[in-house]
CSV table of C-alpha atoms in Angstrom, one decimal:
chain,number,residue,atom,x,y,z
A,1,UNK,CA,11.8,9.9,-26.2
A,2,UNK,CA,13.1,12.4,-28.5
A,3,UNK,CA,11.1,15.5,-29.1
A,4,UNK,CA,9.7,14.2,-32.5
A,5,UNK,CA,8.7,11.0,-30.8
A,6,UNK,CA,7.2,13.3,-27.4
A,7,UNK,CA,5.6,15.5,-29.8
A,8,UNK,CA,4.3,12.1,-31.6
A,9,UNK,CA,3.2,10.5,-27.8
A,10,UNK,CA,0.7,13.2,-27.3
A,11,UNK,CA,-0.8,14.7,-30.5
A,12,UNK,CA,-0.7,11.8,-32.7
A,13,UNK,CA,-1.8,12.8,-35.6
A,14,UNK,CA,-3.4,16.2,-34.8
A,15,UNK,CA,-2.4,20.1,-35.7
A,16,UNK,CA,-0.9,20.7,-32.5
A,17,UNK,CA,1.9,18.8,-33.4
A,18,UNK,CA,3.0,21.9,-35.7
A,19,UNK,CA,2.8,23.8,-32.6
A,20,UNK,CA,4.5,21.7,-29.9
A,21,UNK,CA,7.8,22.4,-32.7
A,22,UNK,CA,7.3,26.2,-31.5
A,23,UNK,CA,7.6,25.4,-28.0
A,24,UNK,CA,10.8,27.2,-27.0
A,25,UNK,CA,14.1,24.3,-26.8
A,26,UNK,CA,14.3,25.0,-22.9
A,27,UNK,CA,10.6,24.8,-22.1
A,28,UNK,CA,10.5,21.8,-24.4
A,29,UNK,CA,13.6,20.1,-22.7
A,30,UNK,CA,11.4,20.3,-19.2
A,31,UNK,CA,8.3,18.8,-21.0
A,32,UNK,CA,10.4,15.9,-21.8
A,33,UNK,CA,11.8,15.4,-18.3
A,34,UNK,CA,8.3,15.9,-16.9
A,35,UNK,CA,6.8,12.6,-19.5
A,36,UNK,CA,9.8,11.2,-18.6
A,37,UNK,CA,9.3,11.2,-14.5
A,38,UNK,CA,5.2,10.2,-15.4
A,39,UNK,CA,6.4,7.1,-17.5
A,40,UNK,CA,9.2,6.2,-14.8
A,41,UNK,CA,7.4,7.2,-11.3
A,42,UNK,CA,10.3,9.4,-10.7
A,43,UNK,CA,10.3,13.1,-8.9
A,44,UNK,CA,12.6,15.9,-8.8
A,45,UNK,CA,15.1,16.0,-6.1
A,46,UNK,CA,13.5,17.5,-3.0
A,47,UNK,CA,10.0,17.9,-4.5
A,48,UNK,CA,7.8,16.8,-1.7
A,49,UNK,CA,11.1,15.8,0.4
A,50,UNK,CA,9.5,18.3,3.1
A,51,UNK,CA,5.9,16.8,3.3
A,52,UNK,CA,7.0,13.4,2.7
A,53,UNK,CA,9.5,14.0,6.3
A,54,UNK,CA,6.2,15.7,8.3
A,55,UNK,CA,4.0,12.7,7.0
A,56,UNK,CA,7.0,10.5,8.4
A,57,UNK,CA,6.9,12.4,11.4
A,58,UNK,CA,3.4,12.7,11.9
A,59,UNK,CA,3.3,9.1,11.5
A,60,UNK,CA,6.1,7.6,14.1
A,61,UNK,CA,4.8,10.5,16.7
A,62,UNK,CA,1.2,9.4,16.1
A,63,UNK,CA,2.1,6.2,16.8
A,64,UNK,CA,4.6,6.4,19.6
A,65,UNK,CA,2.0,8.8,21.6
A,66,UNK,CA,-1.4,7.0,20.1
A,67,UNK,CA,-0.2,3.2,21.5
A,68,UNK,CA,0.5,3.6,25.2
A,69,UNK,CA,-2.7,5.6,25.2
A,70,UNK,CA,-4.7,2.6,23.6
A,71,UNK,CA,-3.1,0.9,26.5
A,72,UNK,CA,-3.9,3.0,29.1
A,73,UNK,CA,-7.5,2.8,27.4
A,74,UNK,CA,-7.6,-1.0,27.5
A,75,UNK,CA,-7.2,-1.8,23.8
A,76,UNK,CA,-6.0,-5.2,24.2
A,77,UNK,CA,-4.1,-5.3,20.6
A,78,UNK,CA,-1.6,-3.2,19.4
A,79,UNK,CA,-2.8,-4.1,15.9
A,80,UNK,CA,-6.1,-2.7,16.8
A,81,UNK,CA,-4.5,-0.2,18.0
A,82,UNK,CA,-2.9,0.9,15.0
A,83,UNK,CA,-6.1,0.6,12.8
A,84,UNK,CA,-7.2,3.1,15.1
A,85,UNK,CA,-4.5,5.6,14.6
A,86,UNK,CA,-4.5,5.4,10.9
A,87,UNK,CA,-8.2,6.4,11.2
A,88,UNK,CA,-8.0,9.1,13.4
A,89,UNK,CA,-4.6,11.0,11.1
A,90,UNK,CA,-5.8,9.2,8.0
A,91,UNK,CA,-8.5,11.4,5.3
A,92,UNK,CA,-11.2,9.9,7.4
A,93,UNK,CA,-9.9,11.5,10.1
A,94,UNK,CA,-8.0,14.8,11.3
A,95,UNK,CA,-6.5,14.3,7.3
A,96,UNK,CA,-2.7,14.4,9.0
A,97,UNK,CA,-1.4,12.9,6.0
A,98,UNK,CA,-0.8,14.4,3.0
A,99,UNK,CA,0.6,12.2,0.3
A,100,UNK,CA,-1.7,8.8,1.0
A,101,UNK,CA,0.4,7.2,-1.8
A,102,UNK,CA,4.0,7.5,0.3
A,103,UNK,CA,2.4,6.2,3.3
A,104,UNK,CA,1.0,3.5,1.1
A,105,UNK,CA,4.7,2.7,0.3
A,106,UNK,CA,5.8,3.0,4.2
A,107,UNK,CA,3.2,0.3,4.6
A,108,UNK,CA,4.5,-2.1,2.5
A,109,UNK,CA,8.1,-1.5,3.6
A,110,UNK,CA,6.6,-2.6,6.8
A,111,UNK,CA,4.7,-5.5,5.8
A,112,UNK,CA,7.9,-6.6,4.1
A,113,UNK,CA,10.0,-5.8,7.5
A,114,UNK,CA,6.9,-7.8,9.1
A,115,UNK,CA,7.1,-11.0,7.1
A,116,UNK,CA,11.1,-11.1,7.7
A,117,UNK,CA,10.6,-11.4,11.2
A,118,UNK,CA,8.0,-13.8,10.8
A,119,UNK,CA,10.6,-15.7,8.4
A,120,UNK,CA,13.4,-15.2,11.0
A,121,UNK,CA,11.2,-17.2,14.1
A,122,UNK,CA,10.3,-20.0,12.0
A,123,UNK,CA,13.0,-22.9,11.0
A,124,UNK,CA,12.6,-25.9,8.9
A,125,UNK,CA,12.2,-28.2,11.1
A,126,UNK,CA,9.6,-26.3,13.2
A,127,UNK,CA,7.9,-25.8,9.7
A,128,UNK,CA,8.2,-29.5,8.7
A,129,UNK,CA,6.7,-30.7,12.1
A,130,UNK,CA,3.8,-27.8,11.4
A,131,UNK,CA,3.2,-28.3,7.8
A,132,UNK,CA,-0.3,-30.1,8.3
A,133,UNK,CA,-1.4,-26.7,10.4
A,134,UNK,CA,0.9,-24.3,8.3
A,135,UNK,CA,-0.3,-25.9,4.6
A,136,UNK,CA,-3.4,-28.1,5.2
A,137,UNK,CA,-5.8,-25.9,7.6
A,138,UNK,CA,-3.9,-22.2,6.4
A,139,UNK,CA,-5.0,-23.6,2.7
A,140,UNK,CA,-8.1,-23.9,4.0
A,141,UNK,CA,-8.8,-21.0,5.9
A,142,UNK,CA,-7.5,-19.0,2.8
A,143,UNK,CA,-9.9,-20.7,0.3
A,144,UNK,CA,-13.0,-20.3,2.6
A,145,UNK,CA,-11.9,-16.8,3.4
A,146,UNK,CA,-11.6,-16.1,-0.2
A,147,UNK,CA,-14.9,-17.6,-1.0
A,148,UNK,CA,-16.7,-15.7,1.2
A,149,UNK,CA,-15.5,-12.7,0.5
A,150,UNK,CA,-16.1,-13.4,-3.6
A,151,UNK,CA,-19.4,-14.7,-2.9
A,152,UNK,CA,-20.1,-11.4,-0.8
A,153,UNK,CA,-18.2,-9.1,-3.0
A,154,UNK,CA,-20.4,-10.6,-6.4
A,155,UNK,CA,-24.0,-10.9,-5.1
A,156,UNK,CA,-24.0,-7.8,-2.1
A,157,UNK,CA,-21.4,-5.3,-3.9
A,158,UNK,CA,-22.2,-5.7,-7.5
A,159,UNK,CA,-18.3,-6.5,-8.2
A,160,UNK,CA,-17.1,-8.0,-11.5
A,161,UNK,CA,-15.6,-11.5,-11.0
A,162,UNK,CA,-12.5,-10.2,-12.0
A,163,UNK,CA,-13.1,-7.7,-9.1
A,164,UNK,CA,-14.3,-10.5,-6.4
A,165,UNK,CA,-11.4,-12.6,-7.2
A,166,UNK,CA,-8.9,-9.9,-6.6
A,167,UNK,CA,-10.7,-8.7,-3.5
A,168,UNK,CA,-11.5,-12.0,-2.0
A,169,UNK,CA,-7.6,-13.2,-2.1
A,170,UNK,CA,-6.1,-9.7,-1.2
A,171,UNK,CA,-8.8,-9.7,2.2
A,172,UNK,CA,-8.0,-13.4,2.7
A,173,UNK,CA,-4.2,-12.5,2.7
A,174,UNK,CA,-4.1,-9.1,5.0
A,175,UNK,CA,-7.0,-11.0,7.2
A,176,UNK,CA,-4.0,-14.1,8.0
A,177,UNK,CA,-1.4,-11.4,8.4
A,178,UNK,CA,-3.6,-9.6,11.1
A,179,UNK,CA,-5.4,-13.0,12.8
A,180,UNK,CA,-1.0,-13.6,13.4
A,181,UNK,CA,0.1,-11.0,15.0
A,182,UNK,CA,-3.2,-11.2,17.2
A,183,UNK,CA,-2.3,-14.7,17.9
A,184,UNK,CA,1.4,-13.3,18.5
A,185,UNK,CA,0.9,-10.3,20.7
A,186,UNK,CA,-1.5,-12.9,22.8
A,187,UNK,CA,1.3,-15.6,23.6
C-alpha cells in the first residue's frame, strides 16, 4: 500500500483523509509498516521474542516436572496428563501463559510432529490388511461422533448449523487423535 492507497484503506471517503496527509513522512512510514504486519501476521524482530521464550519455557518445564508427578499420582495416561497441565498454567489456571495464540501454534507444530510419527509406524501393507478397521469402522466412528456432537451442539447449545457442523467434525477429529494415543500408551 502506498500512502494514498493507506490513507484510502482507512478513511474512505471521510475528512480525515486531509489529515492523515499531515501526518509527518516518518510517523506515516511506521503506520504503513504497522497495516502492513496486521494484513501479513508479521511482528517486529524481537517484539515478544522474550515472552514467547518464558511461555516456551514455562511450557517444556511444566511438563517435564508436571508428568512424573501425574505418575507418581497414578494418572494412568500421559495424555490425561497433559490436559491437566494445560489447565493448571493455562488462563483457567495459575494464567502461566501469556500469548495463548503462540502456544496455539506450538500445538499444532505438535499435532503435526504427532501425526508424522503416526505416519512413520504404519506401512502399506499393514494399512491395506487394516483398511476395513482403518476406513470402514474409523468412517463410522467419525460420522456418529460427528452427529452427536451436531445434534448436541444445535438443540442443547443453540449453535448455527454452520456452527454444529464445524464443531461436530473438529471434536470428532481431536476425539480419534486422543482415543490413539490412549490406545497407544496402553499397548
Amino acid at each position: 500500500l502506498g500512502a494514498p492507497g493507506l490513507r484510502e484503506h482507512f478513511v474512505h471517503g471521510t475528512a480525515a483523509a486531509a489529515s492523515f496527509d499531515a501526518v509527518p513522512p516518518s510517523l506515516r512510514a511506521g503506520i504503513m509498516r504497522a497495516v502492513e504486519m496486521a494484513q501479513t501476521g508479521l511482528e517486529p524482530i524481537g517484539m515478544s521474542a522474550a515472552s514467547k521464550g518464558r511461555d516456551l519455557l514455562v511450557l517444556l518445564s511444566s511438563t517435564a516436572i508436571g508428568l512424573p508427578l501425574m505418575q507418581r499420582l497414578g494418572v494412568a495416561s500421559k495424555v490425561l496428563g497433559f490436559l491437566a497441565i494445560g489447565i493448571v498454567i493455562g488462563p483457567s489456571g495459575f494464567a502461566l501463559i501469556s500469548d495463548i495464540h503462540w502456544s496455539e501454534t506450538l500445538a499444532e507444530a505438535g499435532i503435526i510432529f504427532f501425526l508424522c510419527e503416526m505416519g512413520l509406524e504404519l506401512s502399506f501393507d499393514r494399512l491395506k490388511n487394516m483398511r476395513r478397521d482403518v476406513f470402514g469402522l474409523g468412517l463410522a466412528q467419525f460420522s456418529i461422533t460427528s452427529a452427536l456432537i451436531f445434534v448436541f451442539a444445535r438443540t442443547i447449545l443453540g449453535f448455527s448449523q454452520v456452527q454444529a457442523c464445524i464443531l461436530g467434525t473438529a471434536l470428532s477429529l481431536s476425539s480419534s487423535a486422543f482415543a490413539l494415543q490412549l490406545l497407544d500408551e496402553s499397548k
